[in-house]
mmCIF file of C-alpha atoms in Angstrom:
data_model
loop_
_atom_site.group_PDB
_atom_site.id
_atom_site.type_symbol
_atom_site.label_atom_id
_atom_site.label_comp_id
_atom_site.label_asym_id
_atom_site.label_seq_id
_atom_site.Cartn_x
_atom_site.Cartn_y
_atom_site.Cartn_z
ATOM 1 C CA MET Z 1 -0.746 15.232 -13.127
ATOM 2 C CA SER Z 2 -1.030 13.114 -15.611
ATOM 3 C CA LEU Z 3 -0.951 9.246 -13.243
ATOM 4 C CA GLY Z 4 1.179 6.395 -14.291
ATOM 5 C CA ARG Z 5 0.303 2.550 -15.232
ATOM 6 C CA HIS Z 6 0.970 -0.408 -12.665
ATOM 7 C CA LYS Z 7 0.339 -3.967 -13.815
ATOM 8 C CA LEU Z 8 -2.416 -6.504 -12.235
ATOM 9 C CA GLY Z 9 -1.808 -9.513 -11.885
ATOM 10 C CA SER Z 10 -0.006 -12.469 -14.311
ATOM 11 C CA GLN Z 11 -2.210 -11.897 -17.824
ATOM 12 C CA GLY Z 12 -1.507 -8.551 -19.171
ATOM 13 C CA LEU Z 13 -3.843 -6.429 -17.810
ATOM 14 C CA GLU Z 14 -2.684 -2.831 -17.177
ATOM 15 C CA VAL Z 15 -4.943 -0.293 -15.692
ATOM 16 C CA SER Z 16 -3.664 3.718 -13.610
ATOM 17 C CA THR Z 17 -1.788 3.266 -10.480
ATOM 18 C CA ILE Z 18 -4.831 4.766 -8.467
ATOM 19 C CA GLY Z 19 -8.543 4.297 -9.721
ATOM 20 C CA LEU Z 20 -11.797 5.599 -9.031
ATOM 21 C CA GLY Z 21 -14.892 3.472 -7.218
ATOM 22 C CA CYS Z 22 -17.935 4.575 -8.359
ATOM 23 C CA MET Z 23 -19.994 3.465 -6.237
ATOM 24 C CA GLY Z 24 -20.960 6.656 -3.417
ATOM 25 C CA MET Z 25 -22.132 8.446 -7.365
ATOM 26 C CA SER Z 26 -25.131 6.344 -6.358
ATOM 27 C CA GLN Z 27 -25.939 5.092 -3.130
ATOM 28 C CA ALA Z 28 -24.646 4.995 0.508
ATOM 29 C CA TYR Z 29 -22.801 8.525 0.849
ATOM 30 C CA GLY Z 30 -25.041 10.619 0.405
ATOM 31 C CA PRO Z 31 -27.480 11.916 -2.032
ATOM 32 C CA ALA Z 32 -26.675 11.802 -6.046
ATOM 33 C CA ASP Z 33 -25.753 14.652 -8.254
ATOM 34 C CA GLU Z 34 -25.177 13.860 -12.117
ATOM 35 C CA ALA Z 35 -23.520 16.536 -12.898
ATOM 36 C CA GLU Z 36 -21.002 16.171 -10.858
ATOM 37 C CA SER Z 37 -20.491 12.540 -10.979
ATOM 38 C CA ILE Z 38 -20.035 12.778 -14.831
ATOM 39 C CA ALA Z 39 -17.433 15.865 -14.795
ATOM 40 C CA THR Z 40 -15.488 13.738 -12.221
ATOM 41 C CA LEU Z 41 -15.645 10.739 -14.251
ATOM 42 C CA HIS Z 42 -14.463 12.626 -17.738
ATOM 43 C CA ARG Z 43 -12.515 14.327 -14.472
ATOM 44 C CA SER Z 44 -11.043 11.300 -13.927
ATOM 45 C CA ILE Z 45 -10.086 10.321 -17.330
ATOM 46 C CA GLU Z 46 -7.908 13.688 -17.993
ATOM 47 C CA LEU Z 47 -6.195 13.061 -15.567
ATOM 48 C CA GLY Z 48 -4.943 9.181 -16.361
ATOM 49 C CA CYS Z 49 -6.414 8.051 -13.596
ATOM 50 C CA THR Z 50 -8.900 5.318 -15.977
ATOM 51 C CA PHE Z 51 -9.355 2.676 -13.744
ATOM 52 C CA LEU Z 52 -12.749 2.513 -12.740
ATOM 53 C CA ASP Z 53 -15.061 0.463 -10.312
ATOM 54 C CA THR Z 54 -18.542 -0.376 -10.989
ATOM 55 C CA ALA Z 55 -20.755 -3.325 -9.397
ATOM 56 C CA GLU Z 56 -24.468 -4.099 -11.613
ATOM 57 C CA VAL Z 57 -25.560 -3.997 -7.222
ATOM 58 C CA TYR Z 58 -24.780 -0.514 -7.207
ATOM 59 C CA GLY Z 59 -28.181 1.137 -7.397
ATOM 60 C CA PRO Z 60 -28.720 -1.299 -8.447
ATOM 61 C CA PHE Z 61 -28.177 -0.637 -12.000
ATOM 62 C CA HIS Z 62 -27.880 3.024 -11.668
ATOM 63 C CA ASN Z 63 -24.305 3.462 -11.130
ATOM 64 C CA GLU Z 64 -23.589 1.373 -14.637
ATOM 65 C CA GLU Z 65 -26.110 3.001 -16.686
ATOM 66 C CA LEU Z 66 -24.526 6.096 -15.312
ATOM 67 C CA LEU Z 67 -20.726 4.963 -16.493
ATOM 68 C CA GLY Z 68 -22.178 4.071 -20.001
ATOM 69 C CA ARG Z 69 -23.877 7.965 -20.235
ATOM 70 C CA ALA Z 70 -20.625 9.137 -19.154
ATOM 71 C CA LEU Z 71 -18.581 7.340 -21.285
ATOM 72 C CA LYS Z 72 -20.296 7.939 -24.816
ATOM 73 C CA GLY Z 73 -17.166 8.801 -27.164
ATOM 74 C CA ARG Z 74 -14.284 7.460 -24.472
ATOM 75 C CA ARG Z 75 -14.994 4.526 -24.129
ATOM 76 C CA ASP Z 76 -11.679 3.119 -25.250
ATOM 77 C CA GLN Z 77 -10.526 5.528 -22.997
ATOM 78 C CA VAL Z 78 -10.859 3.067 -19.596
ATOM 79 C CA THR Z 79 -10.346 0.712 -18.323
ATOM 80 C CA ILE Z 80 -13.630 -1.028 -17.278
ATOM 81 C CA ALA Z 81 -14.568 -2.948 -13.704
ATOM 82 C CA THR Z 82 -17.649 -3.868 -12.749
ATOM 83 C CA LYS Z 83 -18.664 -7.550 -10.296
ATOM 84 C CA PHE Z 84 -21.408 -9.685 -10.947
ATOM 85 C CA GLY Z 85 -22.378 -12.323 -8.066
ATOM 86 C CA PHE Z 86 -25.549 -10.846 -5.674
ATOM 87 C CA ARG Z 87 -29.876 -11.917 -6.392
ATOM 88 C CA ILE Z 88 -31.704 -8.091 -6.816
ATOM 89 C CA VAL Z 89 -35.556 -8.364 -6.223
ATOM 90 C CA ASP Z 90 -36.811 -5.408 -5.851
ATOM 91 C CA SER Z 91 -34.059 -3.298 -6.665
ATOM 92 C CA LYS Z 92 -32.810 -4.347 -3.329
ATOM 93 C CA GLN Z 93 -29.957 -6.761 -2.896
ATOM 94 C CA SER Z 94 -31.135 -10.543 -1.763
ATOM 95 C CA GLY Z 95 -28.255 -13.114 -1.462
ATOM 96 C CA THR Z 96 -26.379 -13.806 -3.204
ATOM 97 C CA ASP Z 97 -26.729 -15.461 -7.531
ATOM 98 C CA SER Z 98 -23.574 -17.321 -9.700
ATOM 99 C CA ARG Z 99 -24.987 -20.087 -10.916
ATOM 100 C CA PRO Z 100 -23.790 -19.999 -13.934
ATOM 101 C CA GLU Z 101 -26.182 -19.130 -16.249
ATOM 102 C CA HIS Z 102 -26.874 -15.774 -13.805
ATOM 103 C CA ILE Z 103 -23.370 -15.028 -13.979
ATOM 104 C CA ARG Z 104 -24.053 -14.835 -17.959
ATOM 105 C CA GLU Z 105 -27.780 -12.899 -17.796
ATOM 106 C CA VAL Z 106 -25.561 -10.417 -15.898
ATOM 107 C CA VAL Z 107 -22.700 -10.025 -18.094
ATOM 108 C CA ASP Z 108 -25.662 -9.120 -20.637
ATOM 109 C CA ALA Z 109 -27.360 -6.686 -18.561
ATOM 110 C CA SER Z 110 -23.908 -4.886 -17.928
ATOM 111 C CA LEU Z 111 -23.039 -4.712 -21.103
ATOM 112 C CA LEU Z 112 -25.800 -3.241 -22.698
ATOM 113 C CA ARG Z 113 -25.953 -1.198 -19.512
ATOM 114 C CA LEU Z 114 -21.956 0.028 -19.649
ATOM 115 C CA GLY Z 115 -22.581 0.416 -23.736
ATOM 116 C CA THR Z 116 -19.756 -1.320 -24.127
ATOM 117 C CA ASP Z 117 -18.913 -5.102 -25.882
ATOM 118 C CA ARG Z 118 -16.765 -5.559 -23.329
ATOM 119 C CA ILE Z 119 -15.966 -5.613 -19.802
ATOM 120 C CA ASP Z 120 -12.409 -5.193 -18.826
ATOM 121 C CA LEU Z 121 -12.487 -6.806 -16.065
ATOM 122 C CA LEU Z 122 -14.718 -8.940 -14.179
ATOM 123 C CA TYR Z 123 -15.430 -10.051 -10.711
ATOM 124 C CA GLN Z 124 -17.259 -12.047 -8.370
ATOM 125 C CA HIS Z 125 -18.838 -9.923 -5.837
ATOM 126 C CA ARG Z 126 -19.431 -12.549 -3.318
ATOM 127 C CA VAL Z 127 -18.811 -16.193 -2.562
ATOM 128 C CA ASP Z 128 -22.095 -17.286 -3.705
ATOM 129 C CA PRO Z 129 -21.493 -20.659 -0.882
ATOM 130 C CA ALA Z 130 -24.512 -22.090 -2.865
ATOM 131 C CA VAL Z 131 -22.427 -22.461 -6.550
ATOM 132 C CA PRO Z 132 -19.082 -24.602 -6.314
ATOM 133 C CA MET Z 133 -16.057 -21.474 -6.989
ATOM 134 C CA GLU Z 134 -14.673 -24.394 -10.610
ATOM 135 C CA ASP Z 135 -17.857 -23.623 -11.993
ATOM 136 C CA VAL Z 136 -17.934 -19.791 -11.966
ATOM 137 C CA ALA Z 137 -14.177 -19.568 -13.177
ATOM 138 C CA GLY Z 138 -15.204 -22.161 -15.420
ATOM 139 C CA THR Z 139 -18.232 -19.537 -16.605
ATOM 140 C CA VAL Z 140 -16.121 -16.392 -16.797
ATOM 141 C CA GLY Z 141 -13.800 -18.909 -19.062
ATOM 142 C CA GLU Z 142 -16.116 -18.806 -21.697
ATOM 143 C CA LEU Z 143 -17.614 -15.583 -21.702
ATOM 144 C CA VAL Z 144 -13.546 -14.381 -21.858
ATOM 145 C CA ALA Z 145 -13.270 -16.581 -24.680
ATOM 146 C CA GLU Z 146 -16.384 -15.434 -26.221
ATOM 147 C CA GLY Z 147 -14.764 -11.665 -25.640
ATOM 148 C CA LYS Z 148 -16.656 -10.398 -24.065
ATOM 149 C CA VAL Z 149 -14.877 -9.561 -20.385
ATOM 150 C CA ARG Z 150 -11.101 -9.545 -20.514
ATOM 151 C CA PHE Z 151 -10.008 -10.050 -16.979
ATOM 152 C CA PHE Z 152 -11.335 -12.680 -14.378
ATOM 153 C CA GLY Z 153 -11.211 -11.406 -10.465
ATOM 154 C CA LEU Z 154 -13.169 -11.341 -7.025
ATOM 155 C CA SER Z 155 -13.794 -10.021 -3.845
ATOM 156 C CA GLU Z 156 -14.031 -10.922 -0.838
ATOM 157 C CA ALA Z 157 -13.104 -14.453 -0.706
ATOM 158 C CA GLY Z 158 -10.987 -16.766 1.199
ATOM 159 C CA ILE Z 159 -7.532 -18.197 0.464
ATOM 160 C CA ALA Z 160 -9.860 -21.733 -0.389
ATOM 161 C CA ASN Z 161 -11.862 -19.900 -3.074
ATOM 162 C CA ILE Z 162 -9.063 -18.006 -4.530
ATOM 163 C CA ARG Z 163 -6.780 -21.722 -4.972
ATOM 164 C CA ARG Z 164 -10.054 -23.078 -6.234
ATOM 165 C CA ALA Z 165 -10.443 -20.418 -8.936
ATOM 166 C CA HIS Z 166 -6.932 -18.902 -9.700
ATOM 167 C CA ALA Z 167 -7.072 -23.020 -10.756
ATOM 168 C CA VAL Z 168 -9.639 -23.012 -12.717
ATOM 169 C CA HIS Z 169 -9.160 -20.053 -14.856
ATOM 170 C CA PRO Z 170 -6.418 -17.676 -13.886
ATOM 171 C CA VAL Z 171 -7.893 -14.845 -11.567
ATOM 172 C CA SER Z 172 -6.318 -11.437 -12.083
ATOM 173 C CA ALA Z 173 -6.671 -9.415 -9.204
ATOM 174 C CA LEU Z 174 -8.402 -9.884 -5.732
ATOM 175 C CA GLN Z 175 -10.222 -6.776 -4.646
ATOM 176 C CA SER Z 176 -11.203 -6.254 -0.669
ATOM 177 C CA GLU Z 177 -10.879 -4.479 1.703
ATOM 178 C CA TYR Z 178 -7.381 -3.365 3.048
ATOM 179 C CA SER Z 179 -5.997 -0.339 3.820
ATOM 180 C CA LEU Z 180 -4.092 1.567 7.172
ATOM 181 C CA TRP Z 181 -7.315 1.391 9.174
ATOM 182 C CA GLU Z 182 -7.927 -2.795 7.551
ATOM 183 C CA ARG Z 183 -5.449 -4.905 7.674
ATOM 184 C CA ASN Z 184 -6.674 -8.190 7.645
ATOM 185 C CA LEU Z 185 -5.206 -9.090 4.476
ATOM 186 C CA GLU Z 186 -1.565 -9.158 5.231
ATOM 187 C CA PRO Z 187 -1.334 -12.475 8.166
ATOM 188 C CA GLU Z 188 -2.673 -14.961 4.648
ATOM 189 C CA ILE Z 189 -3.884 -13.829 1.744
ATOM 190 C CA ILE Z 190 -1.843 -10.909 1.090
ATOM 191 C CA PRO Z 191 1.413 -13.770 0.929
ATOM 192 C CA ALA Z 192 -0.774 -16.521 -1.144
ATOM 193 C CA LEU Z 193 -1.609 -13.858 -3.236
ATOM 194 C CA LYS Z 194 2.258 -13.169 -4.060
ATOM 195 C CA GLU Z 195 2.724 -17.022 -4.750
ATOM 196 C CA LEU Z 196 -0.325 -17.354 -6.439
ATOM 197 C CA GLY Z 197 1.275 -13.664 -8.429
ATOM 198 C CA ILE Z 198 -2.367 -11.905 -8.003
ATOM 199 C CA GLY Z 199 -2.987 -8.177 -7.908
ATOM 200 C CA LEU Z 200 -4.681 -6.786 -5.079
ATOM 201 C CA VAL Z 201 -7.380 -3.591 -5.732
ATOM 202 C CA PRO Z 202 -7.915 -2.009 -1.642
ATOM 203 C CA PHE Z 203 -11.346 -0.960 -1.483
ATOM 204 C CA ALA Z 204 -12.632 1.431 0.721
ATOM 205 C CA PRO Z 205 -8.423 2.935 1.355
ATOM 206 C CA LEU Z 206 -9.875 5.553 3.118
ATOM 207 C CA GLY Z 207 -10.872 3.904 5.900
ATOM 208 C CA ARG Z 208 -14.589 5.229 4.425
ATOM 209 C CA GLY Z 209 -13.659 8.389 4.765
ATOM 210 C CA PHE Z 210 -12.010 7.964 8.389
ATOM 211 C CA LEU Z 211 -8.824 8.819 7.887
ATOM 212 C CA ALA Z 212 -9.581 11.446 5.126
ATOM 213 C CA GLY Z 213 -10.487 13.732 8.405
ATOM 214 C CA ASP Z 214 -12.702 14.849 8.670
ATOM 215 C CA VAL Z 215 -15.415 12.978 10.583
ATOM 216 C CA LYS Z 216 -18.648 13.162 11.611
ATOM 217 C CA ARG Z 217 -19.953 10.764 14.323
ATOM 218 C CA ALA Z 218 -22.296 8.153 12.560
ATOM 219 C CA GLU Z 219 -25.799 9.763 13.992
ATOM 220 C CA ASP Z 220 -24.522 13.730 12.396
ATOM 221 C CA TYR Z 221 -24.810 11.441 8.837
ATOM 222 C CA PRO Z 222 -27.285 11.882 6.729
ATOM 223 C CA GLU Z 223 -30.247 9.184 6.115
ATOM 224 C CA GLY Z 224 -29.316 6.834 4.124
ATOM 225 C CA ASP Z 225 -25.673 7.492 4.377
ATOM 226 C CA PHE Z 226 -23.424 4.330 5.121
ATOM 227 C CA ARG Z 227 -21.707 5.616 7.876
ATOM 228 C CA ARG Z 228 -24.644 6.243 9.858
ATOM 229 C CA GLY Z 229 -25.109 1.716 10.662
ATOM 230 C CA ASP Z 230 -20.704 1.258 10.556
ATOM 231 C CA PRO Z 231 -19.639 0.070 14.182
ATOM 232 C CA ARG Z 232 -16.435 2.519 13.756
ATOM 233 C CA TYR Z 233 -17.879 5.909 13.198
ATOM 234 C CA GLN Z 234 -20.507 5.185 16.550
ATOM 235 C CA GLY Z 235 -19.988 5.284 20.530
ATOM 236 C CA GLU Z 236 -17.222 5.319 21.852
ATOM 237 C CA ASN Z 237 -15.368 3.168 18.835
ATOM 238 C CA PHE Z 238 -15.971 6.732 16.863
ATOM 239 C CA ASP Z 239 -13.799 8.563 19.813
ATOM 240 C CA LEU Z 240 -11.457 5.856 20.500
ATOM 241 C CA ASN Z 241 -10.719 5.570 16.167
ATOM 242 C CA VAL Z 242 -9.761 9.397 16.109
ATOM 243 C CA ALA Z 243 -7.358 8.877 18.565
ATOM 244 C CA ALA Z 244 -5.538 6.004 16.640
ATOM 245 C CA ALA Z 245 -5.649 8.470 13.602
ATOM 246 C CA ALA Z 246 -4.069 11.163 14.924
ATOM 247 C CA THR Z 247 -0.967 10.215 13.533
ATOM 248 C CA VAL Z 248 -1.736 10.166 9.772
ATOM 249 C CA ARG Z 249 -2.931 13.486 10.563
ATOM 250 C CA ASP Z 250 -0.217 14.602 11.888
ATOM 251 C CA ILE Z 251 2.047 12.715 9.030
ATOM 252 C CA ALA Z 252 0.352 14.848 6.880
ATOM 253 C CA ASP Z 253 0.362 18.159 8.784
ATOM 254 C CA ALA Z 254 4.508 17.837 8.671
ATOM 255 C CA LYS Z 255 3.962 17.551 5.062
ATOM 256 C CA GLY Z 256 2.019 19.965 4.380
ATOM 257 C CA VAL Z 257 -0.627 17.491 2.615
ATOM 258 C CA LYS Z 258 -4.517 15.972 3.760
ATOM 259 C CA PRO Z 259 -4.443 13.277 6.268
ATOM 260 C CA GLY Z 260 -6.187 10.682 3.208
ATOM 261 C CA GLN Z 261 -2.910 11.165 1.061
ATOM 262 C CA ILE Z 262 -0.967 9.785 3.454
ATOM 263 C CA ALA Z 263 -3.445 6.786 4.067
ATOM 264 C CA ILE Z 264 -3.628 5.877 -0.694
ATOM 265 C CA ALA Z 265 0.959 6.757 -0.451
ATOM 266 C CA TRP Z 266 0.915 3.634 2.023
ATOM 267 C CA LEU Z 267 -0.890 2.272 0.046
ATOM 268 C CA LEU Z 268 1.123 2.457 -2.454
ATOM 269 C CA ALA Z 269 4.524 2.290 -0.454
ATOM 270 C CA LYS Z 270 2.955 -0.594 0.422
ATOM 271 C CA GLY Z 271 3.646 -2.794 -3.504
ATOM 272 C CA PRO Z 272 6.938 -3.054 -3.082
ATOM 273 C CA ASP Z 273 7.027 -4.393 0.472
ATOM 274 C CA PHE Z 274 4.268 -6.868 0.229
ATOM 275 C CA GLY Z 275 6.022 -8.000 -3.501
ATOM 276 C CA ILE Z 276 2.245 -8.009 -5.192
ATOM 277 C CA ASP Z 277 0.774 -5.081 -7.192
ATOM 278 C CA ILE Z 278 -1.704 -2.960 -5.792
ATOM 279 C CA VAL Z 279 -3.428 -0.719 -6.625
ATOM 280 C CA PRO Z 280 -6.007 1.051 -4.762
ATOM 281 C CA ILE Z 281 -9.215 2.874 -5.419
ATOM 282 C CA PRO Z 282 -10.847 5.838 -4.025
ATOM 283 C CA GLY Z 283 -14.156 6.170 -4.369
ATOM 284 C CA THR Z 284 -15.069 9.853 -5.204
ATOM 285 C CA LYS Z 285 -18.569 12.519 -6.582
ATOM 286 C CA ARG Z 286 -16.690 14.809 -6.253
ATOM 287 C CA ARG Z 287 -13.902 16.641 -8.786
ATOM 288 C CA THR Z 288 -11.941 18.855 -5.350
ATOM 289 C CA TYR Z 289 -11.313 14.643 -4.005
ATOM 290 C CA LEU Z 290 -10.693 13.107 -6.841
ATOM 291 C CA GLU Z 291 -7.850 15.202 -7.773
ATOM 292 C CA GLU Z 292 -6.714 15.039 -4.506
ATOM 293 C CA ASN Z 293 -6.549 11.228 -4.146
ATOM 294 C CA VAL Z 294 -4.225 11.122 -8.125
ATOM 295 C CA ALA Z 295 -2.161 13.745 -6.406
ATOM 296 C CA ALA Z 296 -1.458 10.709 -3.894
ATOM 297 C CA ALA Z 297 0.714 9.115 -6.477
ATOM 298 C CA ASP Z 298 3.727 12.246 -5.560
ATOM 299 C CA ILE Z 299 3.650 11.683 -2.340
ATOM 300 C CA THR Z 300 7.223 9.964 -0.730
ATOM 301 C CA LEU Z 301 6.778 8.022 2.519
ATOM 302 C CA ASP Z 302 9.942 6.962 4.598
ATOM 303 C CA ALA Z 303 10.984 4.667 6.837
ATOM 304 C CA THR Z 304 10.432 6.097 9.736
ATOM 305 C CA GLU Z 305 7.584 7.276 8.795
ATOM 306 C CA MET Z 306 5.654 4.086 7.573
ATOM 307 C CA LEU Z 307 6.392 2.643 10.414
ATOM 308 C CA GLY Z 308 5.219 5.414 11.991
ATOM 309 C CA LEU Z 309 1.910 4.399 10.678
ATOM 310 C CA ASP Z 310 2.170 0.342 10.779
ATOM 311 C CA MET Z 311 2.151 1.128 14.419
ATOM 312 C CA ALA Z 312 -0.657 3.877 14.956
ATOM 313 C CA LEU Z 313 -3.076 1.679 13.036
ATOM 314 C CA THR Z 314 -2.331 -2.134 14.326
ATOM 315 C CA PRO Z 315 -5.410 -4.424 14.266
ATOM 316 C CA ASP Z 316 -5.637 -3.749 18.622
ATOM 317 C CA LYS Z 317 -6.122 -0.253 18.195
ATOM 318 C CA VAL Z 318 -9.094 -0.162 15.896
ATOM 319 C CA SER Z 319 -12.091 -0.119 17.891
ATOM 320 C CA GLY Z 320 -15.433 -2.044 16.338
ATOM 321 C CA PRO Z 321 -16.214 -4.210 13.556
ATOM 322 C CA ARG Z 322 -15.494 -3.642 9.897
ATOM 323 C CA TYR Z 323 -18.647 -4.345 8.523
ATOM 324 C CA ASN Z 324 -22.399 -4.573 10.558
ATOM 325 C CA GLU Z 325 -23.057 -8.492 11.814
ATOM 326 C CA ARG Z 326 -25.790 -8.957 8.220
ATOM 327 C CA THR Z 327 -22.808 -6.954 5.272
ATOM 328 C CA MET Z 328 -19.830 -9.033 7.412
ATOM 329 C CA SER Z 329 -21.135 -12.837 7.135
ATOM 330 C CA LEU Z 330 -20.772 -11.988 3.251
ATOM 331 C CA VAL Z 331 -16.733 -11.417 3.543
ATOM 332 C CA ASP Z 332 -15.577 -15.275 2.704
ATOM 333 C CA ARG Z 333 -13.372 -15.516 5.729
#
């Protein structure tokens, strides 16, 4: 079992067909386990899942440091994506900051933590309404010219800002939430990505675990777990969403695979359907789940199964907003 390669965008970036989201190794999904996280990163490389996604704000800082330790002697075997764009005060996220001088400070600090001389894919984590996108793209372009960054990406940007950035420095990838569970990109953003030749990197491809099947109500997760505050895990929303996700479980059972693998296989099939490059980055901090996620690349869904999944989880059948109001306010829509 070893993954193939996939292009992202039109500038020459090539990554593994499925990536690994590393955030959960340091925050949001229960207590950290550094030994298992490092073992998971090493196993990921063995499996050919070499597109690793982190950010300065994960931890903050701990996640990049973890990758730096895990990748000693292995740097040239992986593609590292990290992100700038938040103000961090007293180890907590405190609004956005994409001023050019701050971008440079973050990149230099990220390079030190990661133990590398270049960032393969640098994303603006969230659009900063106080800084013109042209200034952001121009600064990243300078960092590319200096060799500190190889490719430029955006995260959760809207169409206007994608176009403004791309006009100054080519955008290779947009990272945004997209899954069977969350289809907000389909009407406008995905057609724009096709037009501009920009790849899509869906985060939360398993609906923050909901599509993996073994879910609990919000209140049953421990303190510090992101899902305690996820509206889709709460109250009546939870019951309705369990019912909506039943088709994923049914198709998985019929094929003898896991529900989460079906969700990833659906995403991989959507790339050719839409005519864009799609590389999902399911997050995990355990080798068992990593191996399941990577194996999804070998699952084929026929037209009937794809249609059944499309219809089962149309936006009107998923209950509750994807974020609370504060987090949603950072999405550029």
